[in-house]
Amino acid sequence: MRLVLFSLFALGLWGSVAVAGEESHPGRLVIGDGKAGLVQVLDLEKGELVGRFTVPGPSSVYPAPGGQYAFAVHRAQDRVSVVYSGLGLEDHGDHKDLVVQTPYIWATLHTGPKPTHFKSHGNQIVVYNDGDGTMAVFEAKKLGLLPEFREIATGAPDHGAPVALEQVVLAGSLNRGVVEVFTHGGRKVTQFEGCPRLHGQAVLSNTVAYGCADGVLLLEQRGSGFVARKLSNPAGTPERVRVGTLVSHPKHPFFIGNFGQGLARIDTQITPYPLPASPVLFGFDKDGLLAVLTADGKLHTLEASSGKVIKSLGVTPAITASGEGAVRPGMALGDGLAWVTLPESGEILEIDLAELNIKRRFMVGGVPASLAWLAVEGVRH
């Protein structure tokens, strides 16, 4: 077990305030700045910022399981910040009470050189370090208690796509086109080849999907092992069109991936979903509604099973920024809502996905880029 701690708030430094009234809280947004070492926390009930923190550098922000913590990954600074949202739970046996607290940076960690890809599933969290090919594996239930992680070495620098399951940890390799399977103790068990330029991964039930230059690799967990199946790109697929990002939702028996100027449904085959412009960001809201932000600056809701566009709304100017150091809009999806960052104006838009209209605008300043929605379920008194 490797334990690296750069900063940890001592117990007792934060106060909590129980909030009376509603039985639920709409959650908070953790916002990573695209240019500066700044992370902010926006309370969606108050409609205002409740936290502003200096961190090692610009960050990509991801929600951790449970809705209380977010990981801010600072690739260029070789650091990862763990942000406590301030949404706390007090366990009373038959129920848990929600308490609204002051957010803070719980820990700043050196997980390895060039931490890049983040993935959470169940109780497991993993960060892949491109600089040396190591993976830092966390347990979500230990967040707030011990800032520790297990280190698993793949043996060489790479642009990796990790997935940590309860029994094993998978590491996809872009450069070698393989998926390696390790025990949580770091012992390599097996590997699966035949996925050139591997990029993007998602988990659905007992299956892990990886995007390949020529299709999608599916690894189905059976007992203590996996059975591999490869789906090829449809006939006539243009050169360089591929699946490179994948998402899933337990409500739907298929994966969704990007695919050229559109998306694709991935089940027994790859079925393209054409769109008016190339997808920039996409995902499912809490209830399984598929939403996609396209390069023309429009947000679309889609029927996930067919790819039919339900509604469309212009939310940002055309998204043209690309390359190293470019800052693009970010998107988070919640309970029937989407939030889109506008880096150039320092704003965040809150969008109702059912009606597809802008409900609120939040001026947060700076260059808001990546963001994560955090929410917990508990009884409020």
Short mmCIF file of C-alpha atoms in Angstrom, two decimals, residues 57 62 65 80 93 101 106 109 115 119 140 168 172 176 203 213 223 246 252 272 283 285 292 318 329 340 350 360-361:
data_model
loop_
_atom_site.label_atom_id
_atom_site.label_comp_id
_atom_site.label_asym_id
_atom_site.label_seq_id
_atom_site.Cartn_x
_atom_site.Cartn_y
_atom_site.Cartn_z
CA GLY A 57 -2.80 23.67 -11.83
CA TYR A 62 -14.60 13.83 -12.18
CA PRO A 65 -18.92 7.26 -6.33
CA VAL A 80 -4.49 14.91 -8.10
CA GLY A 93 -28.63 2.93 11.26
CA GLN A 101 -21.19 21.60 5.19
CA TRP A 106 -9.38 17.00 1.42
CA LEU A 109 -1.72 13.56 -3.95
CA PRO A 115 -2.05 11.41 -14.29
CA LYS A 119 -12.43 5.87 -14.10
CA ALA A 140 -14.39 5.18 -2.55
CA VAL A 168 -9.25 -7.24 -10.88
CA GLY A 172 -5.95 -0.73 -21.87
CA ARG A 176 0.35 -1.68 -27.79
CA VAL A 203 -18.55 -0.83 -18.01
CA ALA A 213 -9.28 1.91 -34.42
CA GLY A 223 -16.49 -16.30 -13.07
CA LEU A 246 -17.69 5.19 -24.52
CA HIS A 252 -29.95 0.54 -21.40
CA PRO A 272 -24.07 4.60 -36.37
CA GLY A 283 -23.44 11.08 -21.74
CA ASP A 285 -28.37 11.91 -17.16
CA VAL A 292 -24.74 15.31 -26.66
CA ALA A 318 -19.07 26.83 -32.45
CA PRO A 329 -16.66 23.90 -22.91
CA VAL A 340 -22.39 23.54 -19.76
CA GLU A 350 -28.08 25.18 -16.37
CA ARG A 360 -30.24 29.65 -14.98
CA ARG A 361 -26.89 31.27 -15.71
#
